[in-house]
Tab-separated table of C-alpha atoms in Angstrom:
chain	number	residue	atom	x	y	z
O	15	TYR	CA	13.472	174.003	92.476
O	16	CYS	CA	14.340	170.635	91.162
O	17	PRO	CA	12.174	168.764	93.712
O	18	GLU	CA	9.079	170.415	93.182
O	19	ILE	CA	9.237	170.419	89.353
O	20	LEU	CA	11.188	167.001	88.542
O	21	PRO	CA	7.992	164.661	88.783
O	22	GLN	CA	6.056	167.327	86.260
O	23	VAL	CA	8.849	167.040	84.046
O	24	VAL	CA	9.485	163.531	83.821
O	25	ASP	CA	5.667	162.880	83.379
O	26	PHE	CA	5.499	165.490	80.667
O	27	PHE	CA	8.388	163.708	78.866
O	28	VAL	CA	7.047	160.364	79.115
O	29	THR	CA	3.415	160.962	78.002
O	30	SER	CA	4.323	163.631	75.280
O	31	CYS	CA	7.645	162.900	73.947
O	32	HIS	CA	7.517	159.762	71.870
O	33	GLN	CA	7.786	158.905	68.134
O	34	ASP	CA	6.998	155.971	65.902
O	35	GLU	CA	10.099	153.837	65.803
O	36	SER	CA	8.895	151.935	62.790
O	37	SER	CA	8.827	154.733	60.641
O	38	SER	CA	10.341	158.155	60.140
O	39	ILE	CA	7.045	160.168	61.362
O	40	VAL	CA	7.837	162.576	63.839
O	41	ASN	CA	5.171	164.518	66.148
O	42	VAL	CA	6.775	167.943	65.214
O	43	ASN	CA	5.019	170.431	67.560
O	44	PRO	CA	6.242	169.023	70.866
O	45	VAL	CA	10.030	168.528	69.906
O	46	PRO	CA	11.056	171.822	71.147
O	47	LYS	CA	9.239	171.558	74.641
O	48	CYS	CA	10.786	168.033	74.802
O	49	THR	CA	14.218	169.402	74.135
O	50	HIS	CA	13.618	171.841	77.034
O	51	ALA	CA	12.328	168.984	79.392
O	52	VAL	CA	15.385	167.347	78.739
O	53	GLU	CA	17.659	170.148	79.309
O	54	ILE	CA	15.773	170.489	82.820
O	55	LEU	CA	16.415	166.883	83.457
O	56	THR	CA	20.026	167.415	82.730
O	57	LEU	CA	20.295	170.341	84.860
O	58	CYS	CA	18.889	168.762	87.923
O	59	SER	CA	20.992	165.724	87.593
O	60	THR	CA	24.354	167.407	87.493
O	61	ASN	CA	26.242	166.551	90.600
O	62	HIS	CA	22.964	164.914	92.097
O	63	ASP	CA	23.192	161.371	92.198
O	64	THR	CA	19.646	160.911	93.735
O	65	ASN	CA	17.919	162.962	90.963
O	66	ARG	CA	20.000	160.755	88.370
O	67	GLY	CA	18.379	157.742	90.043
O	68	SER	CA	14.904	159.144	90.351
O	69	ILE	CA	14.874	160.181	86.746
O	70	GLY	CA	16.505	156.670	85.514
O	71	ALA	CA	13.814	154.779	87.449
O	72	HIS	CA	11.723	155.540	84.712
O	73	LYS	CA	13.132	153.160	82.106
O	74	ILE	CA	11.048	154.706	79.481
O	75	VAL	CA	13.115	158.026	79.949
O	76	ILE	CA	16.160	156.110	79.002
O	77	LEU	CA	14.774	154.748	75.974
O	78	ARG	CA	13.109	157.989	74.767
O	79	LEU	CA	16.594	159.582	75.083
O	80	ILE	CA	18.243	157.095	72.853
O	81	SER	CA	15.287	157.648	70.494
O	82	MET	CA	15.752	161.443	70.236
O	83	LEU	CA	19.320	160.841	68.911
O	84	ARG	CA	17.510	159.651	65.589
O	85	LEU	CA	15.839	162.952	64.938
O	86	PRO	CA	18.631	164.641	62.962
O	87	LEU	CA	18.550	161.578	60.586
O	88	LEU	CA	14.729	161.755	59.977
O	89	THR	CA	14.800	165.270	58.646
O	90	VAL	CA	16.220	166.718	55.174
O	91	ALA	CA	19.037	169.425	56.076
O	92	PRO	CA	17.667	172.851	54.853
O	93	ASN	CA	19.019	174.964	52.188
O	94	PRO	CA	19.687	178.343	53.425
O	95	GLU	CA	19.222	179.788	49.740
O	96	ASN	CA	15.853	178.406	49.405
O	97	GLY	CA	14.411	179.782	52.774
O	98	ASP	CA	13.242	177.845	55.776
O	99	ASP	CA	12.131	174.341	56.078
O	100	PRO	CA	8.803	173.305	54.602
O	101	GLU	CA	5.854	173.981	56.638
O	102	GLY	CA	4.728	171.235	58.913
O	103	THR	CA	8.034	169.586	59.027
O	104	LEU	CA	10.691	169.073	61.731
O	105	SER	CA	13.252	171.536	61.208
O	106	PHE	CA	16.977	170.476	61.016
O	107	ALA	CA	17.812	172.955	63.662
O	108	ASP	CA	15.247	171.774	66.296
O	109	ALA	CA	16.277	168.168	65.333
O	110	THR	CA	20.069	168.666	66.062
O	111	ARG	CA	19.149	170.739	69.124
O	112	ALA	CA	17.015	167.781	70.491
O	113	ALA	CA	19.525	165.253	69.714
O	114	ALA	CA	22.305	167.414	71.355
O	115	ALA	CA	20.177	167.782	74.484
O	116	ALA	CA	19.566	164.196	74.669
O	117	GLY	CA	23.443	163.165	74.255
O	118	GLU	CA	24.160	165.594	77.025
O	119	ALA	CA	21.450	163.633	79.403
O	120	ILE	CA	23.067	160.321	78.657
O	121	TRP	CA	26.344	161.854	79.443
O	122	ILE	CA	25.375	162.987	82.847
O	123	LEU	CA	22.780	160.347	83.806
O	124	ALA	CA	24.963	157.390	82.988
O	125	PHE	CA	27.967	159.017	85.027
O	126	ASN	CA	28.516	156.776	88.069
O	127	HIS	CA	25.208	155.404	88.236
O	128	ALA	CA	25.017	151.619	87.837
O	129	GLU	CA	21.450	151.150	87.052
O	130	ASN	CA	21.189	153.933	84.631
O	131	TYR	CA	24.585	152.991	82.984
O	132	ASP	CA	23.469	149.421	82.504
O	133	ALA	CA	19.903	150.700	80.906
O	134	PHE	CA	21.682	152.763	78.532
O	135	VAL	CA	23.848	150.016	77.265
O	136	ARG	CA	21.171	147.656	77.293
O	137	GLY	CA	19.115	149.934	75.325
O	138	GLY	CA	21.111	150.657	72.703
O	139	ALA	CA	22.876	153.870	73.551
O	140	VAL	CA	26.224	153.047	72.206
O	141	GLU	CA	24.817	152.427	68.793
O	142	GLY	CA	22.379	155.449	68.879
O	143	LEU	CA	25.351	157.775	69.634
O	144	SER	CA	27.668	156.102	67.035
O	145	ASN	CA	24.861	156.465	64.329
O	146	LEU	CA	24.513	160.150	65.274
O	147	LEU	CA	28.368	161.019	65.170
O	148	VAL	CA	28.995	159.296	61.903
O	149	THR	CA	25.993	159.965	59.824
O	150	CYS	CA	24.896	163.438	60.920
O	151	HIS	CA	26.566	165.697	58.440
O	152	GLY	CA	25.709	167.738	55.494
O	153	LEU	CA	27.679	165.756	53.000
O	154	TYR	CA	25.135	163.733	51.657
O	155	ASP	CA	23.429	166.696	49.919
O	156	ASN	CA	26.726	168.859	49.851
O	157	ASN	CA	25.126	171.259	52.457
O	158	ALA	CA	27.975	172.944	54.621
O	159	TYR	CA	25.329	174.628	56.694
O	160	ALA	CA	24.157	171.278	57.923
O	161	ASP	CA	27.621	170.373	58.934
O	162	THR	CA	27.812	173.210	61.312
O	163	GLN	CA	24.782	172.318	62.867
O	164	CYS	CA	25.737	168.665	63.472
O	165	TYR	CA	28.798	169.695	65.548
O	166	TYR	CA	26.606	170.216	68.923
O	167	PRO	CA	25.097	166.945	69.028
O	168	GLN	CA	28.226	165.333	67.638
O	169	MET	CA	29.969	166.971	70.578
O	170	TRP	CA	27.752	165.585	73.169
O	171	ALA	CA	27.493	162.223	71.344
O	172	MET	CA	31.256	162.089	71.928
O	173	ALA	CA	30.846	163.088	75.360
O	174	ALA	CA	28.254	160.399	76.269
O	175	LEU	CA	30.510	157.842	74.756
O	176	GLN	CA	33.340	159.070	76.843
O	177	ASN	CA	31.224	158.448	79.961
O	178	LEU	CA	30.152	155.017	78.719
O	179	ALA	CA	33.437	153.769	77.912
O	180	ALA	CA	34.565	154.756	81.430
O	181	SER	CA	34.878	152.491	84.369
O	182	TYR	CA	33.851	153.887	87.691
O	183	CYS	CA	35.119	153.165	91.162
O	184	LYS	CA	33.878	153.247	94.719
O	185	THR	CA	35.359	156.788	95.543
O	186	GLU	CA	33.954	159.856	96.605
O	187	THR	CA	33.688	161.316	93.104
O	188	GLY	CA	33.329	157.641	91.390
O	189	HIS	CA	36.546	158.597	89.301
O	190	CYS	CA	38.985	155.613	89.416
O	191	ASP	CA	42.827	155.868	90.115
O	192	TRP	CA	44.619	153.937	87.721
O	193	GLU	CA	48.552	153.064	87.925
O	194	TRP	CA	50.978	151.021	86.315
O	195	LYS	CA	52.487	148.125	88.141
O	196	MET	CA	54.619	145.347	88.136
O	197	VAL	CA	52.161	142.250	88.495
O	198	ASN	CA	54.764	139.731	87.549
O	199	GLU	CA	58.205	139.802	89.141
O	200	THR	CA	59.450	137.303	86.859
O	201	ASP	CA	59.293	138.871	83.362
O	202	LYS	CA	59.359	142.493	84.949
O	203	HIS	CA	56.034	143.342	82.886
O	204	THR	CA	53.943	146.381	84.136
O	205	THR	CA	50.196	146.433	83.795
O	206	LEU	CA	47.487	149.304	84.234
O	207	VAL	CA	45.563	148.508	87.273
O	208	LEU	CA	43.321	150.065	90.003
O	209	SER	CA	44.929	151.620	92.875
O	210	ASP	CA	44.049	149.787	96.184
O	211	ASP	CA	42.023	152.848	97.458
O	212	SER	CA	39.555	152.859	94.427
O	213	PRO	CA	37.793	149.604	93.994
O	214	LEU	CA	35.954	149.055	90.853
O	215	LYS	CA	32.219	149.762	90.823
O	216	ILE	CA	31.252	149.679	87.231
O	217	ASP	CA	33.480	148.044	84.257
O	218	GLY	CA	33.158	149.979	80.890
O	219	GLU	CA	35.073	147.038	79.122
O	220	ALA	CA	31.922	145.726	77.186
O	221	VAL	CA	31.481	149.223	75.983
O	222	ARG	CA	34.862	149.950	74.818
O	223	LEU	CA	34.778	146.401	73.032
O	224	LYS	CA	31.584	147.785	71.149
O	225	ILE	CA	33.501	150.995	70.381
O	226	VAL	CA	36.770	149.605	68.846
O	227	ASN	CA	34.860	147.005	66.862
O	228	ASP	CA	32.992	149.751	65.013
O	229	GLU	CA	35.374	150.935	62.283
O	230	ASP	CA	33.244	154.023	61.082
O	231	LEU	CA	33.126	155.125	64.674
O	232	LEU	CA	36.544	154.699	65.372
O	233	ASP	CA	37.272	156.626	62.482
O	234	ALA	CA	35.019	159.363	63.269
O	235	LEU	CA	36.810	159.484	66.842
O	236	GLY	CA	40.307	159.670	65.170
O	237	ASN	CA	39.299	162.465	62.876
O	238	TRP	CA	38.034	164.642	65.570
O	239	LEU	CA	41.037	164.000	67.624
O	240	CYS	CA	43.293	165.108	65.157
O	241	GLN	CA	41.388	168.272	64.305
O	242	GLY	CA	42.987	169.528	67.664
O	243	PRO	CA	44.144	171.097	69.503
O	244	VAL	CA	42.146	174.321	69.529
O	245	ASP	CA	43.708	177.626	68.803
O	246	ASP	CA	42.169	181.121	68.809
O	247	ASN	CA	42.057	181.666	65.320
O	248	VAL	CA	38.185	182.440	64.882
O	249	ASP	CA	36.538	182.147	61.597
O	250	PRO	CA	34.904	185.775	61.160
O	251	ASN	CA	32.817	184.516	58.536
O	252	ARG	CA	30.868	182.407	60.895
O	253	VAL	CA	31.059	183.359	64.291
O	254	SER	CA	32.497	186.786	65.279
O	255	GLY	CA	34.107	187.690	68.538
O	256	LEU	CA	34.319	184.255	70.262
O	257	ASN	CA	37.753	182.561	71.323
O	258	GLN	CA	37.265	178.733	70.538
O	259	PHE	CA	38.236	177.272	73.705
O	260	PRO	CA	35.601	174.556	74.869
O	261	SER	CA	36.538	175.226	78.528
O	262	GLU	CA	34.921	178.779	77.964
O	263	ALA	CA	32.024	178.032	75.797
O	264	ILE	CA	28.618	179.502	76.778
O	265	LEU	CA	25.347	177.585	75.403
O	266	GLY	CA	23.687	180.023	73.275
O	267	HIS	CA	26.640	182.553	72.223
O	268	GLY	CA	27.315	180.854	68.906
O	269	TYR	CA	29.867	178.194	70.143
O	270	GLU	CA	27.490	175.444	68.847
O	271	GLU	CA	28.801	176.230	65.230
O	272	LEU	CA	32.328	175.886	66.115
O	273	PRO	CA	34.022	172.357	64.841
O	274	SER	CA	36.852	173.397	67.711
O	275	MET	CA	34.174	172.423	70.454
O	276	LEU	CA	34.621	168.717	69.493
O	277	THR	CA	38.213	167.590	70.217
O	278	TRP	CA	37.821	167.597	73.686
O	279	ALA	CA	35.189	165.026	73.945
O	280	ALA	CA	37.055	163.063	71.115
O	281	VAL	CA	39.982	162.991	73.547
O	282	GLY	CA	37.910	161.779	76.326
O	283	VAL	CA	36.830	158.710	74.522
O	284	TRP	CA	40.303	157.709	73.523
O	285	LYS	CA	41.250	158.418	77.033
O	286	ASN	CA	38.779	155.804	78.405
O	287	LEU	CA	39.606	153.351	75.391
O	288	ALA	CA	43.164	153.190	76.856
O	289	ILE	CA	41.895	151.822	80.213
O	290	SER	CA	41.769	148.437	78.427
O	291	GLN	CA	45.511	147.469	77.807
O	292	TRP	CA	44.690	145.325	74.696
O	293	THR	CA	43.598	148.417	72.773
O	294	HIS	CA	47.027	149.959	73.004
O	295	GLU	CA	49.099	148.012	70.286
O	296	LEU	CA	45.914	147.459	68.283
O	297	HIS	CA	44.322	150.869	67.987
O	298	PHE	CA	46.648	153.627	69.092
O	299	ASP	CA	49.670	153.876	66.655
O	300	GLU	CA	47.717	156.631	64.857
O	301	PRO	CA	45.915	158.388	67.755
O	302	PHE	CA	49.431	158.573	69.705
O	303	GLY	CA	50.879	161.687	67.395
O	304	CYS	CA	47.602	163.335	67.808
O	305	LEU	CA	47.305	163.006	71.583
O	306	CYS	CA	50.811	164.292	72.056
O	307	ILE	CA	49.994	167.505	70.064
O	308	VAL	CA	46.557	168.186	71.956
O	309	SER	CA	48.516	167.701	75.191
O	310	VAL	CA	50.123	170.948	74.652
O	311	SER	CA	46.696	172.498	74.015
O	312	GLU	CA	46.025	176.000	75.706
O	313	ASP	CA	42.552	174.626	76.650
O	314	TRP	CA	43.017	172.885	79.980
O	315	LEU	CA	39.817	170.456	79.015
O	316	GLU	CA	41.764	169.326	75.909
O	317	SER	CA	45.176	168.938	77.492
O	318	SER	CA	44.228	167.284	80.702
O	319	LYS	CA	42.246	164.618	78.687
O	320	ALA	CA	45.299	163.766	76.430
O	321	HIS	CA	47.586	163.746	79.453
O	322	ASP	CA	45.387	161.039	80.804
O	323	ALA	CA	45.092	159.177	77.530
O	324	LEU	CA	48.835	159.102	77.149
O	325	TYR	CA	49.358	157.962	80.787
O	326	HIS	CA	46.893	154.987	80.069
O	327	ILE	CA	48.797	153.791	77.299
O	328	GLY	CA	51.835	153.749	79.271
O	329	VAL	CA	53.855	157.109	78.296
O	330	ALA	CA	55.687	157.885	81.728
O	331	ASN	CA	57.139	160.871	80.685
O	332	VAL	CA	54.976	162.959	78.033
O	333	ALA	CA	57.752	165.581	77.507
O	334	VAL	CA	60.392	162.988	76.501
O	335	ASP	CA	58.099	160.507	74.773
O	336	CYS	CA	56.296	163.118	72.820
O	337	PHE	CA	59.233	165.289	72.112
O	338	GLU	CA	59.317	164.794	68.476
O	339	GLU	CA	55.714	165.047	67.733
O	340	ARG	CA	55.166	168.339	69.977
O	341	LEU	CA	58.222	169.794	68.263
O	342	ARG	CA	56.870	169.129	64.748
O	343	TYR	CA	53.641	170.994	65.614
O	344	LEU	CA	55.376	173.814	67.703
O	345	HIS	CA	58.382	174.594	65.791
O	346	ASP	CA	58.324	175.222	62.007
O	347	ASP	CA	62.039	175.347	62.169
O	348	PHE	CA	62.492	171.809	63.732
O	349	CYS	CA	61.415	169.871	60.616
O	350	GLN	CA	61.480	170.923	56.816
O	351	ASP	CA	58.681	169.808	54.422
O	352	GLU	CA	59.449	168.233	51.048
O	353	PRO	CA	59.820	171.373	48.821
O	354	SER	CA	56.944	171.626	46.121
O	355	TRP	CA	54.966	168.608	46.982
O	356	GLU	CA	51.465	168.343	46.281
O	357	ASP	CA	49.074	165.296	46.688
O	358	SER	CA	46.857	164.181	43.689
O	359	GLN	CA	44.245	166.821	44.517
O	360	ARG	CA	46.821	169.735	44.533
O	361	ASN	CA	47.173	169.931	48.503
O	362	SER	CA	50.620	171.259	49.558
O	363	CYS	CA	51.901	170.368	53.070
O	364	ALA	CA	50.872	174.087	54.089
O	365	THR	CA	47.293	172.979	53.163
O	366	TYR	CA	47.403	169.746	55.034
O	367	LYS	CA	48.314	171.855	58.103
O	368	ALA	CA	45.897	174.494	57.458
O	369	GLU	CA	42.777	172.328	56.890
O	370	LYS	CA	43.911	169.376	59.043
O	371	LEU	CA	44.011	166.975	56.210
O	372	CYS	CA	46.631	164.441	57.742
O	373	VAL	CA	43.999	162.131	58.996
O	374	TYR	CA	43.199	161.525	55.360
O	375	ALA	CA	46.880	161.157	54.229
O	376	GLU	CA	47.019	157.536	53.845
O	377	ASP	CA	43.518	157.035	52.146
O	378	LEU	CA	44.821	159.511	49.414
O	379	ALA	CA	48.153	157.532	49.019
O	380	GLU	CA	46.755	154.361	48.553
O	381	ALA	CA	44.558	155.593	45.776
O	382	HIS	CA	47.474	157.204	44.052
O	383	SER	CA	50.584	154.971	44.729
O	384	ASP	CA	52.904	156.942	42.414
O	385	ILE	CA	52.664	160.099	44.725
O	386	GLU	CA	54.441	160.014	48.056
O	387	SER	CA	52.126	160.282	51.115
O	388	ALA	CA	51.684	163.449	53.352
O	389	SER	CA	52.701	161.363	56.248
O	390	GLU	CA	55.993	160.864	54.574
O	391	VAL	CA	56.963	164.427	53.352
O	392	CYS	CA	54.770	166.777	55.456
O	393	CYS	CA	56.119	167.597	58.948
O	394	VAL	CA	52.563	168.295	60.362
O	395	CYS	CA	51.723	164.828	59.297
O	396	GLY	CA	54.515	162.969	60.842
O	397	GLY	CA	57.143	163.260	57.748
O	398	GLY	CA	59.421	165.791	56.661
O	399	THR	CA	63.246	166.135	57.370
O	400	ILE	CA	63.774	166.465	61.176
O	401	PHE	CA	66.839	168.600	62.392
O	402	ASP	CA	68.949	167.968	65.807
O	403	PRO	CA	66.777	169.219	68.831
O	404	ALA	CA	69.983	170.047	70.513
O	405	THR	CA	69.363	173.672	69.155
O	406	CYS	CA	66.393	174.228	71.344
O	407	VAL	CA	66.892	176.840	73.994
O	408	ASN	CA	64.362	177.926	76.644
O	409	LEU	CA	62.518	181.078	76.417
O	410	GLY	CA	64.683	183.639	78.295
O	411	GLU	CA	64.849	183.412	82.108
O	412	TRP	CA	61.549	182.056	82.472
O	413	LYS	CA	60.259	181.070	85.712
O	414	ASP	CA	56.992	180.113	87.048
O	415	ARG	CA	54.934	182.018	89.662
O	416	ASP	CA	56.824	180.151	92.476
O	417	GLY	CA	60.093	181.002	91.108
O	418	ASN	CA	60.826	177.574	89.466
O	419	GLY	CA	62.794	177.619	86.350
O	420	CYS	CA	63.038	175.175	83.295
O	421	GLY	CA	66.040	173.372	84.987
O	422	VAL	CA	64.028	172.655	87.951
O	423	TYR	CA	61.217	171.026	85.662
O	424	GLU	CA	63.769	168.866	83.962
O	425	GLU	CA	65.487	167.853	87.369
O	426	HIS	CA	62.214	167.004	89.289
O	427	SER	CA	60.437	165.654	85.867
O	428	TRP	CA	57.462	168.066	86.702
O	429	CYS	CA	56.550	168.631	82.949
O	430	PHE	CA	53.660	165.899	83.026
O	431	GLU	CA	52.017	167.067	86.068
O	432	HIS	CA	52.806	170.753	85.915
O	433	GLY	CA	53.333	171.683	82.520
O	434	GLY	CA	50.525	174.011	82.449
O	435	ASN	CA	52.195	176.192	85.224
O	436	VAL	CA	52.649	179.813	84.056
O	437	ASP	CA	54.924	182.735	84.660
O	438	GLY	CA	53.574	186.313	85.428
O	439	SER	CA	52.785	186.996	82.091
O	440	GLY	CA	50.990	183.562	81.492
O	441	VAL	CA	53.439	181.696	79.694
O	442	SER	CA	53.460	178.060	80.578
O	443	ALA	CA	56.309	175.594	81.027
O	444	ASP	CA	55.317	173.625	78.332
O	445	THR	CA	55.604	176.509	76.189
O	446	ALA	CA	58.729	177.953	77.656
O	447	CYS	CA	60.959	174.707	78.585
O	448	CYS	CA	62.710	172.483	75.862
O	449	VAL	CA	62.175	169.705	78.370
O	450	CYS	CA	58.444	170.229	78.277
O	451	GLY	CA	58.321	170.424	74.735
O	452	GLY	CA	58.446	174.055	74.434
O	453	GLY	CA	61.491	176.549	73.854
O	454	ARG	CA	62.652	177.779	70.611
O	455	PHE	CA	65.040	176.670	67.886
O	456	ILE	CA	68.076	178.936	66.914
O	457	ASP	CA	70.406	178.476	63.670
O	458	GLN	CA	74.054	178.003	65.164
O	459	GLY	CA	75.593	178.660	61.975
O	460	GLY	CA	75.770	176.240	59.077
O	461	GLU	CA	73.948	173.522	58.452
O	462	ARG	CA	72.028	171.614	61.091
O	463	ASP	CA	72.431	168.129	61.765
O	464	GLU	CA	69.436	165.900	60.400
O	465	LEU	CA	68.413	163.226	62.935
């Protein structure tokens, strides 16, 4: 039905969905209708380049979408103890839903469409998305309820930033094929370049520069990256009966309030930032360990993007180069925390792991220089005492569904591309094989040698 209804939806959005940019006045009544209109635009644009072009041809649509990102910042987060929002004001729930719809629309409309991409960048989409991601939270009024309602628009803000930070090529899908090549035979230096069969169409270099120059945005992206990988431990107090895998999320079923929905989008931004080789030494020291850990995620949406990000920063063999980081995360017996350690807030290493606080480790250490940092003493944060990985053994006689065991994966260096392959019971090579960062550790009797 898109060809029939699209002109009407665009006309409604252009004529009815606007606000006074010079003030915080919001025309309340049409906001839910405008949100629905944007959702239709997104559906009609998905996998349809022509519709993306016809929508983007109305430059006012581009600007209105960017404007909708501001809506959560123009409302006061409600207090559930005091009932609903005051009558006649824009509800925080409607505002965050509208901003999420706008972020998703920017995500799809900017994908591989040069005119739309340029209009979003020139119209301030990067700045608007950054502001939404950094500012939309309940901390300003100690309202945890508002935090959960921000997750959905923050996820789409990062997804949109991911597509704006990307470069696009003249291929069937618009995706680029990047490879490491030795450009200078004299110094034997390799460089990340486009393959010959994917010539550049849209260069995202300017957006990548904008992102890395925004320290608050970069901190937020690092925080959400290091919250992963997702696991299937559901918070029963908030959402009952859902697994937390973003690749299986269904709109309207409560997934919007799960923080586990955000990491995949953050990883996507880091993946595309890494296309610019100058970012590697300046900005990837801290994210590297988190990317290694997310690469073993059970959710393909997270793991595949993490693998791509690691490849872009020059990791040729994830299983080898991320061996220690993966083992810290996967195997408690590979590393030992400093006994009885607590930070200045009485958080133990176990708390850092359970609440994923490592991203704040250095800030706390700077404020209390007399206390060792969690990054020095907690395994989950990259510290602790590490034991000899030679005690790792593969899980039983594991073989994938084609009959290939861990030895074959080691011989052919298959872990990077095929580590997600599973056996008949669903166990992957990444989980079962030491060479892929899996396996288990055994106590061979006596003390193990420290590395």
